[in-house]
Short mmCIF file of C-alpha atoms (C1' of nucleotides) in Angstrom, two decimals:
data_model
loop_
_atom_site.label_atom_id
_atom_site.label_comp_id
_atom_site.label_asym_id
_atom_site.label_seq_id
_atom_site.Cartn_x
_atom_site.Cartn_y
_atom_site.Cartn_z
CA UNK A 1 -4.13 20.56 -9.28
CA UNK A 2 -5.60 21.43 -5.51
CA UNK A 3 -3.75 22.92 -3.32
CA UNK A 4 -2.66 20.48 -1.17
CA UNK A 5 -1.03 18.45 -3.95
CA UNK A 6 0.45 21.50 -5.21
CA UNK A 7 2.07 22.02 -1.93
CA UNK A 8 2.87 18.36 -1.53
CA UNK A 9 4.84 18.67 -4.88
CA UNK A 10 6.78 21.63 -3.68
CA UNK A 11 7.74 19.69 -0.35
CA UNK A 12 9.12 16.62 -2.58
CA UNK A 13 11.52 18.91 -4.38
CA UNK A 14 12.43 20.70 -1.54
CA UNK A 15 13.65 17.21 0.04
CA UNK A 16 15.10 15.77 -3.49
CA UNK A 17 16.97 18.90 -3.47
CA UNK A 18 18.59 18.63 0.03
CA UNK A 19 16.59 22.23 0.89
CA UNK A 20 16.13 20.75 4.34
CA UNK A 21 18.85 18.84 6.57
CA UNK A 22 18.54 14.94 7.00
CA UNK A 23 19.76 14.60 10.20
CA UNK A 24 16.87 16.96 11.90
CA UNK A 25 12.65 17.42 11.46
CA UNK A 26 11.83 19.01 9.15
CA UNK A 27 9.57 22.27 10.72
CA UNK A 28 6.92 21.72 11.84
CA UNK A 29 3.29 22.32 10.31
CA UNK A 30 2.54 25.11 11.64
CA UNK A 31 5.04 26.92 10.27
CA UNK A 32 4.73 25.52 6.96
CA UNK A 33 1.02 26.04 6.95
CA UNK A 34 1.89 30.06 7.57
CA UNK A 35 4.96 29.75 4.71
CA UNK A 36 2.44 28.06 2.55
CA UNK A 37 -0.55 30.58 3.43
CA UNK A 38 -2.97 27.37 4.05
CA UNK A 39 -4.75 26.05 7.37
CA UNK A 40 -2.86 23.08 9.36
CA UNK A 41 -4.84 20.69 7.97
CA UNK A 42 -4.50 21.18 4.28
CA UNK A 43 -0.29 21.30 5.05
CA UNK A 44 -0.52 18.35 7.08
CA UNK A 45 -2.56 15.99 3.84
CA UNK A 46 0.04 17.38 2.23
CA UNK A 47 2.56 15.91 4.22
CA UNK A 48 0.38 12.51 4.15
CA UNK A 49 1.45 12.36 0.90
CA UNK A 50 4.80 12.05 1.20
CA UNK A 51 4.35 9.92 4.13
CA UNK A 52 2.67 7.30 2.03
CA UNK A 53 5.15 7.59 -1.08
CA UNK A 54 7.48 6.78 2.23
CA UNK A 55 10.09 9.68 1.74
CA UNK A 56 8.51 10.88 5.19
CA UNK A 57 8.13 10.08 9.13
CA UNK A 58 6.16 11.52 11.55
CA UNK A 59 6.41 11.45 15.58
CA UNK A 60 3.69 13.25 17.47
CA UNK A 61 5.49 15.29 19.90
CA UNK A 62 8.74 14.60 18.01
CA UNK A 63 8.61 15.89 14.77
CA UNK A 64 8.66 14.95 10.67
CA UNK A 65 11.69 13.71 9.30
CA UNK A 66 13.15 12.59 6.02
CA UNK A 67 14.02 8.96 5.59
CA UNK A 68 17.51 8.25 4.60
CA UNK A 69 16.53 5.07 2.03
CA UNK A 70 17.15 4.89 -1.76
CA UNK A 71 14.58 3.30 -3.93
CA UNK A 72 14.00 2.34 -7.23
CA UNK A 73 15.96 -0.17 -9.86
CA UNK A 74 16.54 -0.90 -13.39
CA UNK A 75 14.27 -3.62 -13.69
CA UNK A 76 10.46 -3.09 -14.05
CA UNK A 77 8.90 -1.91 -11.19
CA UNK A 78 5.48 -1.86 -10.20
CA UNK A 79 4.10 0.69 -7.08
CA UNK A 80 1.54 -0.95 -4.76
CA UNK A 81 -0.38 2.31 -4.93
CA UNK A 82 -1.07 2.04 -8.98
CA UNK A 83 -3.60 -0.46 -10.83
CA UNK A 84 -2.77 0.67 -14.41
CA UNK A 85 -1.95 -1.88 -17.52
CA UNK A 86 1.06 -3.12 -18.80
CA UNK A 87 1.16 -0.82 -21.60
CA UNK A 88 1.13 1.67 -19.15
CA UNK A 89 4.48 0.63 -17.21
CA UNK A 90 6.93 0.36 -19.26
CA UNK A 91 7.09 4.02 -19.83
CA UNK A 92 7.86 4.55 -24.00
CA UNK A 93 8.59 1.32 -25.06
CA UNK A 94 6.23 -0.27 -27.08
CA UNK A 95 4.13 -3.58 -26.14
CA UNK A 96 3.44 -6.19 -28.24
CA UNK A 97 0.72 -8.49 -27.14
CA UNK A 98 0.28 -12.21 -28.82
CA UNK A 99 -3.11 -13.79 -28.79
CA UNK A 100 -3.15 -17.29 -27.47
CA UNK A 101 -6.37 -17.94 -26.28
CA UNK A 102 -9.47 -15.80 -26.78
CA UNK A 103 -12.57 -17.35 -26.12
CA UNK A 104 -15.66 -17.14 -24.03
CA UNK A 105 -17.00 -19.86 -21.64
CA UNK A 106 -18.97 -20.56 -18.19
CA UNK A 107 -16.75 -19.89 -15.21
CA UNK A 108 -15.17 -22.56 -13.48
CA UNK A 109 -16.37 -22.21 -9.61
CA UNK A 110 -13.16 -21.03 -8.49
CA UNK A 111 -13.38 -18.15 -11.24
CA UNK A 112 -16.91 -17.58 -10.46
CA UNK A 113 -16.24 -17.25 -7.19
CA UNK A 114 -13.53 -14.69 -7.73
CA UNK A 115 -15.76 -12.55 -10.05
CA UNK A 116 -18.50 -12.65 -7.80
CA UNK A 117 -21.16 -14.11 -10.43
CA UNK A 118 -22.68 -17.38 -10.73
CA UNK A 119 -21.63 -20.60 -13.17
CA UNK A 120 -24.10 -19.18 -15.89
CA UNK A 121 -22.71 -15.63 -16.34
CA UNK A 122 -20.13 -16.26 -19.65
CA UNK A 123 -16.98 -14.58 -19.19
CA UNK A 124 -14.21 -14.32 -21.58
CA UNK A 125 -11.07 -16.45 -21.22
CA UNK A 126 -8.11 -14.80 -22.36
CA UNK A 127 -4.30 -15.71 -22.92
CA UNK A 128 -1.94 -13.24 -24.34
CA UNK A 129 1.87 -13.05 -24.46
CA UNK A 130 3.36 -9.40 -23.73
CA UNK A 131 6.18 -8.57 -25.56
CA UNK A 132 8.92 -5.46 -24.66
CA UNK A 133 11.44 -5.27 -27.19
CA UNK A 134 11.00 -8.21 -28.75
CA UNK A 135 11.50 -10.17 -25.71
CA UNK A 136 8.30 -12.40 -23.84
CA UNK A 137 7.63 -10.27 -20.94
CA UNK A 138 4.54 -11.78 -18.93
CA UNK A 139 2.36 -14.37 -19.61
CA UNK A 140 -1.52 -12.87 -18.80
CA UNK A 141 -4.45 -15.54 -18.12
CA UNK A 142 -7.45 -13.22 -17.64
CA UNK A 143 -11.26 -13.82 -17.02
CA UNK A 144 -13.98 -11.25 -17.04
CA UNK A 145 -17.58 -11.53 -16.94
CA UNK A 146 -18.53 -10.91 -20.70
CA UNK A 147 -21.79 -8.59 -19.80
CA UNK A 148 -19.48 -6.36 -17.78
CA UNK A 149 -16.77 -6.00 -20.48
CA UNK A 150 -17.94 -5.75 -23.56
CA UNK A 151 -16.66 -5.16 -26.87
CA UNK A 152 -13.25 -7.29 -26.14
CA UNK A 153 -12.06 -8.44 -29.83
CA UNK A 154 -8.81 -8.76 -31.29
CA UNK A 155 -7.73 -4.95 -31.78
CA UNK A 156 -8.38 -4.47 -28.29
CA UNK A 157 -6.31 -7.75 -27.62
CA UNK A 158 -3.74 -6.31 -29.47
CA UNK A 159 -3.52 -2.90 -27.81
CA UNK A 160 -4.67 -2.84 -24.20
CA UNK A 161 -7.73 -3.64 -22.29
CA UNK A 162 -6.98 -1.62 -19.71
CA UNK A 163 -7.66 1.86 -22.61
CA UNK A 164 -10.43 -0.32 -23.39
CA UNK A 165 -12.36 -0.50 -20.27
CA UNK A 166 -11.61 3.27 -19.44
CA UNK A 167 -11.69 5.44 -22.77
CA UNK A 168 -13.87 2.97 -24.39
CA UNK A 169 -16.27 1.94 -22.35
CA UNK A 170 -15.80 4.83 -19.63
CA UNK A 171 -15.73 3.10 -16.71
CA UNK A 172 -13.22 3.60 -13.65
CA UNK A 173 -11.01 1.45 -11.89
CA UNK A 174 -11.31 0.93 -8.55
CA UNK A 175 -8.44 -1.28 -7.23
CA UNK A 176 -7.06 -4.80 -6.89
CA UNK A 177 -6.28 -7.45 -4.65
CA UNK A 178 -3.07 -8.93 -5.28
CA UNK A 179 -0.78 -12.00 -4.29
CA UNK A 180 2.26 -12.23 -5.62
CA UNK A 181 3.94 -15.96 -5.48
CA UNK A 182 7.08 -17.99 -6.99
CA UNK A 183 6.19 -20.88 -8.67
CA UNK A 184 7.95 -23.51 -11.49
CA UNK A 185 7.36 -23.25 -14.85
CA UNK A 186 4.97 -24.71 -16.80
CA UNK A 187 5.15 -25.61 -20.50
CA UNK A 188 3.11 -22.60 -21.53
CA UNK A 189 5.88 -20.51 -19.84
CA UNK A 190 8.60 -22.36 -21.33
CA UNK A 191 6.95 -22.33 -24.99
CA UNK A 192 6.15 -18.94 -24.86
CA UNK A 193 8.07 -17.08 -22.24
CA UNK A 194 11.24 -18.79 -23.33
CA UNK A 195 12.54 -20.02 -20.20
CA UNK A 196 14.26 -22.94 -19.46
CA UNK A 197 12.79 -25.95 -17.78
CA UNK A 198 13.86 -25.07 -14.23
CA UNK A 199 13.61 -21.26 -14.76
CA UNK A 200 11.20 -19.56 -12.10
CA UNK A 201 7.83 -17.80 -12.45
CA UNK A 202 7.26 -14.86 -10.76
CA UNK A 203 2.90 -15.01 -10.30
CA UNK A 204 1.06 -12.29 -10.00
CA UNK A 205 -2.79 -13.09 -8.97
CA UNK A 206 -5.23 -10.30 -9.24
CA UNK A 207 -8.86 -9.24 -8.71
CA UNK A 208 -9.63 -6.03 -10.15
CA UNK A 209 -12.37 -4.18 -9.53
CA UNK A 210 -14.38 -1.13 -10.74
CA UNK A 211 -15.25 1.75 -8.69
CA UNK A 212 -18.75 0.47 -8.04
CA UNK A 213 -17.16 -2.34 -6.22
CA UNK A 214 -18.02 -4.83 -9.15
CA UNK A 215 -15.22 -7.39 -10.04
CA UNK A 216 -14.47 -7.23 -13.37
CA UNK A 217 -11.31 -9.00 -13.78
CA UNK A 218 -9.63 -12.66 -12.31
CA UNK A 219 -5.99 -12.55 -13.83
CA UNK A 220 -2.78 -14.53 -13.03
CA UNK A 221 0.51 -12.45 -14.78
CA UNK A 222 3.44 -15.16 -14.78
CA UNK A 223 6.98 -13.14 -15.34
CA UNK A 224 10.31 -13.80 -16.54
CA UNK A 225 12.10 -13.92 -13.02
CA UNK A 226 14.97 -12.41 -14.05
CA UNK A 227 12.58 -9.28 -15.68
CA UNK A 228 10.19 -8.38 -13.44
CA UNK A 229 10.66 -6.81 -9.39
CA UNK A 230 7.31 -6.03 -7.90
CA UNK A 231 7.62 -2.88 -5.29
CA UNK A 232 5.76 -1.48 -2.89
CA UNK A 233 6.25 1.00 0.13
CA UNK A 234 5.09 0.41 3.22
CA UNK A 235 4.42 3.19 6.05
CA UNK A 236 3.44 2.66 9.53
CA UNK A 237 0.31 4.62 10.47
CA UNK B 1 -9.47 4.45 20.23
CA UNK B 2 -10.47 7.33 18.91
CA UNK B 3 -13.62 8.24 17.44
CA UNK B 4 -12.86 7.58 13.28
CA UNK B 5 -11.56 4.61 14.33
CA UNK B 6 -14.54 3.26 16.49
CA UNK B 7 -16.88 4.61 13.50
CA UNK B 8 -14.74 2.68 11.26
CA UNK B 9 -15.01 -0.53 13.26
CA UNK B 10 -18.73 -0.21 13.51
CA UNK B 11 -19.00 0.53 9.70
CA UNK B 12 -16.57 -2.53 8.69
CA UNK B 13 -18.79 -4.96 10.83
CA UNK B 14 -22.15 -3.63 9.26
CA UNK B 15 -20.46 -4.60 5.48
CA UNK B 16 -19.15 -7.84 6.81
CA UNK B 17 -22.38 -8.80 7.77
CA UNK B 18 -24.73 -7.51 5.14
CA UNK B 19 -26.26 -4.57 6.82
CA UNK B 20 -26.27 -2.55 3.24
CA UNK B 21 -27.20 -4.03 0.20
CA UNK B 22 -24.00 -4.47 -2.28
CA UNK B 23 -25.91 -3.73 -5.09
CA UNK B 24 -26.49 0.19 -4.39
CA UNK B 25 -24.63 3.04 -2.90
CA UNK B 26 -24.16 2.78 1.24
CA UNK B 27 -26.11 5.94 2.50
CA UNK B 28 -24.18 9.79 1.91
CA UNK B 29 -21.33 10.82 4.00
CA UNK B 30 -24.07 13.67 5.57
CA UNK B 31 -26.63 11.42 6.21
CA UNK B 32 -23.93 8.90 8.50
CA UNK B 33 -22.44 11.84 10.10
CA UNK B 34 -26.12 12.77 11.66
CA UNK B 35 -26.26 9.12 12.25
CA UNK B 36 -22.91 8.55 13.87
CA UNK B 37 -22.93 12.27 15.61
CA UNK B 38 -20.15 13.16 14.19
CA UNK B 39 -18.74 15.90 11.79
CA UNK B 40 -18.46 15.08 7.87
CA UNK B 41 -14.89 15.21 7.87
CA UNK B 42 -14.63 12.63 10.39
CA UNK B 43 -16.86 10.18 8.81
CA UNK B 44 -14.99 10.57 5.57
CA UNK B 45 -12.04 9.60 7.51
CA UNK B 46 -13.76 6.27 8.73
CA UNK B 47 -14.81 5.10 5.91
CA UNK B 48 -11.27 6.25 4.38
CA UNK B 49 -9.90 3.40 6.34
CA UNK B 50 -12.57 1.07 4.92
CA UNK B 51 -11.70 1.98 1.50
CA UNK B 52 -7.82 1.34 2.11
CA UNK B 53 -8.94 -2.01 3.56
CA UNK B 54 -10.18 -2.72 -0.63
CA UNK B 55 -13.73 -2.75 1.11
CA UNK B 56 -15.17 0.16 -0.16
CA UNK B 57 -15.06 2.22 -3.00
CA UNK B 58 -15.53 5.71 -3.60
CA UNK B 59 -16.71 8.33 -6.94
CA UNK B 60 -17.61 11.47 -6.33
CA UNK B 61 -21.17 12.75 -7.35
CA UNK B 62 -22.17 8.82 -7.47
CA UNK B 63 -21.80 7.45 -3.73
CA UNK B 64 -19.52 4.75 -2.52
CA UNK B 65 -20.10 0.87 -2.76
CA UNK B 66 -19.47 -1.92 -0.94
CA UNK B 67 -16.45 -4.02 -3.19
CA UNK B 68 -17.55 -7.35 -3.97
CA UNK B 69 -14.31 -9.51 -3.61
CA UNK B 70 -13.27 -11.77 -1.53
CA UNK B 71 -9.94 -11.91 -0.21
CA UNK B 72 -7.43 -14.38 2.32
CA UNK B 73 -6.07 -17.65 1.65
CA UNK B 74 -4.54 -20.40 4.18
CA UNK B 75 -1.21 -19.80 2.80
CA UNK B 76 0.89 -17.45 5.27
CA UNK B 77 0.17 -13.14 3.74
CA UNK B 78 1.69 -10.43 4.17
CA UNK B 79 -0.57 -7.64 4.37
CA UNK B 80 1.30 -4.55 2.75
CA UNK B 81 0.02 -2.16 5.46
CA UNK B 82 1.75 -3.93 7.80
CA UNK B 83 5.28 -4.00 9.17
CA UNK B 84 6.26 -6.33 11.34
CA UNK B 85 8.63 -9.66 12.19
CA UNK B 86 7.56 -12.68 11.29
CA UNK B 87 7.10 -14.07 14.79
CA UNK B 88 4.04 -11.92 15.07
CA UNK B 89 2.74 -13.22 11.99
CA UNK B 90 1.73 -16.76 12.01
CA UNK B 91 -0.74 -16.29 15.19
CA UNK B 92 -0.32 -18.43 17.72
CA UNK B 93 2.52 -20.70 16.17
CA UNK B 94 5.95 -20.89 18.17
CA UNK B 95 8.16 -19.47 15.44
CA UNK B 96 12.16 -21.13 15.92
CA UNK B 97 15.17 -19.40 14.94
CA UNK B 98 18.20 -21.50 14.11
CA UNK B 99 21.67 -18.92 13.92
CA UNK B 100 23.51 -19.83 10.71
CA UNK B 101 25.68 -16.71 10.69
CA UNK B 102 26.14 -14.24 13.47
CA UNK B 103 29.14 -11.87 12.85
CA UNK B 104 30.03 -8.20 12.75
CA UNK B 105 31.45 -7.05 9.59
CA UNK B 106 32.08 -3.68 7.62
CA UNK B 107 29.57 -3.20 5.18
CA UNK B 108 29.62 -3.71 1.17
CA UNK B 109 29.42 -0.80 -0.73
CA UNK B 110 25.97 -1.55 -1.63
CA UNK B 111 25.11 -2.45 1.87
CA UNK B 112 26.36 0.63 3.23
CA UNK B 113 24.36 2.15 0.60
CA UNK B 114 21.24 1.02 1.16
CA UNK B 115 21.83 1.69 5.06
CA UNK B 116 23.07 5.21 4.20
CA UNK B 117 26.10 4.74 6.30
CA UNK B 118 29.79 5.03 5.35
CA UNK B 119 31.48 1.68 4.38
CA UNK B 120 33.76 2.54 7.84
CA UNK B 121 30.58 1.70 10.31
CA UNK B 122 30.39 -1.49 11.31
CA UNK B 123 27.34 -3.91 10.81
CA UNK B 124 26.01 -7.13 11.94
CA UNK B 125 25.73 -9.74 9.63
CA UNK B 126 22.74 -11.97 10.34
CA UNK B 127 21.71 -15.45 8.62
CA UNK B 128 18.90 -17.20 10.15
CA UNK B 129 16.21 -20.18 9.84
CA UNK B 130 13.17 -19.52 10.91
CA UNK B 131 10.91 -22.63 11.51
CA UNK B 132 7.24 -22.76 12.07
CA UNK B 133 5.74 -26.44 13.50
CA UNK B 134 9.12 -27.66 12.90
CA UNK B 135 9.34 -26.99 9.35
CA UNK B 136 11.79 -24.45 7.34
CA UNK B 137 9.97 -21.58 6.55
CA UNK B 138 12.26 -18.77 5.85
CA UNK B 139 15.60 -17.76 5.45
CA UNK B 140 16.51 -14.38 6.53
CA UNK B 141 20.16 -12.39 5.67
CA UNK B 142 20.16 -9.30 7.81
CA UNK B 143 22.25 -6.11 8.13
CA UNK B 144 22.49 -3.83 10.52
CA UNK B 145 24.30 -0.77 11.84
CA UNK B 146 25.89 -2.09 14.94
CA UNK B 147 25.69 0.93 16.58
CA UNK B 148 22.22 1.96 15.77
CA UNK B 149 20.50 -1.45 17.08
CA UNK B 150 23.30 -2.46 20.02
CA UNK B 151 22.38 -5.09 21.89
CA UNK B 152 22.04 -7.99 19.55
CA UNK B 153 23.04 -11.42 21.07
CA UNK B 154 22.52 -14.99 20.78
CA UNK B 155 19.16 -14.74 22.84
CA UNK B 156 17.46 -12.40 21.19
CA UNK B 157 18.48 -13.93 17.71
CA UNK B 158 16.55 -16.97 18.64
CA UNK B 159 13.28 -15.00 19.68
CA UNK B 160 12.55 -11.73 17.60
CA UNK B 161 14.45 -8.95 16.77
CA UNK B 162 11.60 -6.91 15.94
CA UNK B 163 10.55 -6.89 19.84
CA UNK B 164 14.08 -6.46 20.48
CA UNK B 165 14.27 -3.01 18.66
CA UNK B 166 10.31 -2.31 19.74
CA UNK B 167 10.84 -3.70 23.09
CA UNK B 168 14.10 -3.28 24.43
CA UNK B 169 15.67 -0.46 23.03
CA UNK B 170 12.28 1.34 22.09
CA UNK B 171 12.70 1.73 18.76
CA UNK B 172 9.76 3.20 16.59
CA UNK B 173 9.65 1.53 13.41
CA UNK B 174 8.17 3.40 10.38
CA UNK B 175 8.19 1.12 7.57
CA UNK B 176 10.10 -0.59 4.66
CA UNK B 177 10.71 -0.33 1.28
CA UNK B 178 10.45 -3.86 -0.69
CA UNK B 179 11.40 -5.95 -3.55
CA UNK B 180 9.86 -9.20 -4.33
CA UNK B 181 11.33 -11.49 -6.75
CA UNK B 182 11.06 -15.30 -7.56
CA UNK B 183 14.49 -16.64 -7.82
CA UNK B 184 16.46 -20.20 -8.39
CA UNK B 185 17.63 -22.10 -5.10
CA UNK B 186 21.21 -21.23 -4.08
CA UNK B 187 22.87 -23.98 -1.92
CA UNK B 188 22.05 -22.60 1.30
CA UNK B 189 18.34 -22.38 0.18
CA UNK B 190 18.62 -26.59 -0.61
CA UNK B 191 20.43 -27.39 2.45
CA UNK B 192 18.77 -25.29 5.06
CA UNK B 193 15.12 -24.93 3.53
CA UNK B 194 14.96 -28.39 2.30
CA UNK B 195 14.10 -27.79 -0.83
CA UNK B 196 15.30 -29.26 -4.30
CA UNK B 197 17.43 -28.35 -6.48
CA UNK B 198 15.11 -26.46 -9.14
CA UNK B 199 12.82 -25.37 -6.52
CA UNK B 200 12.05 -21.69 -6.75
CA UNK B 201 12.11 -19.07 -4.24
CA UNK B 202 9.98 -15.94 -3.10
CA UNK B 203 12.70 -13.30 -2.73
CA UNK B 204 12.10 -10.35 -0.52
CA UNK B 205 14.36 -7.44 0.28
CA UNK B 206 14.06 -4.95 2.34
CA UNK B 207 15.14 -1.85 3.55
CA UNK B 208 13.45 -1.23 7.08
CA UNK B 209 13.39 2.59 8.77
CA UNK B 210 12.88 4.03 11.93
CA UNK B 211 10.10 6.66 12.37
CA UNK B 212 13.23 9.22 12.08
CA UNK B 213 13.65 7.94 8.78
CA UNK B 214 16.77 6.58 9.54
CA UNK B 215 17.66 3.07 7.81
CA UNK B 216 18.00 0.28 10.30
CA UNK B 217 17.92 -3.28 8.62
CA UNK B 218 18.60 -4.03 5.37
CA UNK B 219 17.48 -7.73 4.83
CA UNK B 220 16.74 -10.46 2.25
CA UNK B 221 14.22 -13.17 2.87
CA UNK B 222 14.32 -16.40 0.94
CA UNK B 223 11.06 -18.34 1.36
CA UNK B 224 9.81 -22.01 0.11
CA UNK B 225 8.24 -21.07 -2.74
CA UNK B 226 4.84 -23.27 -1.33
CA UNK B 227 4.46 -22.03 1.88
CA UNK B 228 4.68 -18.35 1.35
CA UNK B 229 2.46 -15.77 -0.59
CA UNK B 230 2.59 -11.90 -0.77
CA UNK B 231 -0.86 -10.12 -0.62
CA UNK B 232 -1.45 -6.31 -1.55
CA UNK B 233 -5.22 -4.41 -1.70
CA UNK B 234 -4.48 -1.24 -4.13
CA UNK B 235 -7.02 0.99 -4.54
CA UNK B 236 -7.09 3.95 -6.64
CA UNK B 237 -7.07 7.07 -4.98
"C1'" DT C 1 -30.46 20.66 -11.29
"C1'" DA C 2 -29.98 18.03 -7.15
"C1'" DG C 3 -27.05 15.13 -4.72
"C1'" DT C 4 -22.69 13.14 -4.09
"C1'" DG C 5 -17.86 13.12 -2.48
"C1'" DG C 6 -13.35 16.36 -2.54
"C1'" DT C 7 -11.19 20.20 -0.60
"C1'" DC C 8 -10.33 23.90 2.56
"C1'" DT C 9 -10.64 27.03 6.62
"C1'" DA C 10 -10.09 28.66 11.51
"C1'" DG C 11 -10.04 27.23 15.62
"C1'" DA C 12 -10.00 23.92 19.45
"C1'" DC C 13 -8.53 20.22 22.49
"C1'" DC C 14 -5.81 16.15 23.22
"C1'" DA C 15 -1.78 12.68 23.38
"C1'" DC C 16 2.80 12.21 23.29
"C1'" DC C 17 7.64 13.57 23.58
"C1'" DG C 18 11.87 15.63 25.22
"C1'" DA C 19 14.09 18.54 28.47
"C1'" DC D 1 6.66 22.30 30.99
"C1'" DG D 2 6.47 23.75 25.81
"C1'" DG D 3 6.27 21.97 21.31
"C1'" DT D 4 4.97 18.46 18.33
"C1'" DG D 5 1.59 15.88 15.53
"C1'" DG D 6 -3.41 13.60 15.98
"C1'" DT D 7 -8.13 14.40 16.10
"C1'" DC D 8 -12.41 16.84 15.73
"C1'" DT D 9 -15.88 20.49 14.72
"C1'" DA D 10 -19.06 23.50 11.87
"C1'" DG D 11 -19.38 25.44 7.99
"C1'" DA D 12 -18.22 26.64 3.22
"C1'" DC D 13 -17.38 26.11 -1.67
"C1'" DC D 14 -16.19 23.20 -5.52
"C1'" DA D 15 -16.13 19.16 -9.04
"C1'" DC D 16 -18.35 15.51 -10.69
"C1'" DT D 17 -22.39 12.43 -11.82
"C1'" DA D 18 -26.84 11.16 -12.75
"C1'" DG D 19 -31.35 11.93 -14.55
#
DNA sequence: TAGTGGTCTAGACCACCGA
DNA sequence: CGGTGGTCTAGACCACTAG
């Protein structure tokens, strides 16, 4: 843990905890940087922090203060500023994933296009059913270039790529681009996800991509509407 | 503009037109410094910006890529670093407002909650329909503490409260937290958004602050499930 | 081991805000 | 004007990765 995290951490309790009033700045970095025996700078990423998790506001000249907004839900939520796997999410529950599809093909030109490789590069095609408690959860379509991704076979299916592609094969994640839509349900959603025939789909479509830049995954997530919120925070820089 | 910022323009405009090759590492963070004339610190901050964009990507000891992904779509976004009205973003289309509800009200209790105000403050309560080249696009339930944004009348309802609060009463704003759901039609969605009766909807609430982290607007916005998408970059930090 | 990005310092100047 | 956060420098050490 470096230090500036370390002092970030402190700074979230500190608010949780009502240490500082709501209704005035908190002090300002120089005098935290001397309280926290650090330089201005190192207090001030620390700050960023909590500026970006949105539990802070800045105003050269004026000063930092807390925001006065609740958060969170009892649905599943996912944060804009993690790219981790289902499995993942749902904290200790376990995830069951059904196989539907699990074959490899040539790339459409839309999914080529996505991946970033040409019509000849296989990539796997991939359906699987997630199931929380022994209730459908999200439908995932995924395609990934085959060369990139190896070693996908049924245990993995079963378990979670996402382990897969870092423990296994060691590489990092770098990100995704996201867009999140409402759409109808098809009958894949209504045969598996066991919603009724005008029951919404939350979409979730996603390019992931490794650190190196490299996409390595097209995906579309459809969700139970009435199980899945997606979440973010947004801060004004 | 300040100097990152300028760097970070220059750099963004060299990816987008192929100056590096995406196959290998862009130069070392030294090596652009001497180039740019600029501290190292400072040229980690431009290219910070880049790699919040989802255009770069970072690993220390290895170097930092260009990410190959595409991104956009012709559908209306909403880019996640961003937090503003929705007449400033469809470009250059006149954005109407048509007033379904326009009252002052004391809040819910989970109204006043979310606005951190007691349920003895009054708000306004806001329905409108916005309409973009003369088709529904959106409809928007707002809150607000009447006392906190004063000043709201018929003519600014049919422009944009956002310049209102910017504008007028010189308002910072510092961002939101948000929920996005897909949800069924209510009948308000079917009569005002012309859309059927098992049409879905893109759902999002919000809870908008001020840079003093005060709460200002607390707001749901129903959208026709085909003309709206959300869009997110994550990257992994 | 050499080279990369990540963190941190001490100090400086600037832009913006409220009084 | 004084106080705030925003930017920037020059240099240092560290953590991680590749070969």
């Amino acid at each position: 843990m470096v230090k500036y995290q370390a002092i970030s951490n402190e700074m979230r309790e500190r608010i949780k905890k009502g240490y500082y009033p709501i209704d005035q700045p908190i002090p300002d970095e120089h005098t935290l940087a001397e309280e926290f025996n650090c330089s201005r700078l190192t207090m001030k990423r620390a700050l960023d922090i909590l500026v970006m998790e949105g539990l802070l506001s800045r105003k050269r000249g004026h000063g930092t203060f807390i925001i006065q907004s609740p958060a969170d839900d009892n649905t599943v939520n996912v944060i804009s500023d993690v790219n981790i796997g289902l499995s993942n999410l749902v904290g200790s529950e376990v995830v069951k994933s059904k196989v539907i599809v699990f074959e490899i093909q040539f790339p459409s030109e839309k999914v080529a296009n996505q991946l970033m490789i040409d019509m000849d590069t296989p990539v796997y095609h991939i359906i699987r059913l997630r199931v929380v408690k022994d209730e459908p959860y999200v439908m995932e379509e995924t395609y990934m270039p085959a060369n990139l991704i190896p070693g996908i076979n049924d245990q993995v299916l079963h378990s979670s790529i996402y382990n897969h592609i870092n423990k296994t094969l060691e590489l990092k994640m770098g990100g995704a681009h996201r867009k999140i839509r409402a759409c109808k349900s098809n009958e894949l959603d209504q045969k598996y996800l066991d919603c009724k025939i005008d029951d919404p789909i939350l979409e979730v479509e996603q390019v992931g991509f490794l650190l190196t830049g490299v996409p390595f995954e097209y995906s579309f997530s459809r969700h139970r509407y009435d199980k899945f919120v997606f979440s973010t925070v947004t801060v004004n820089r």
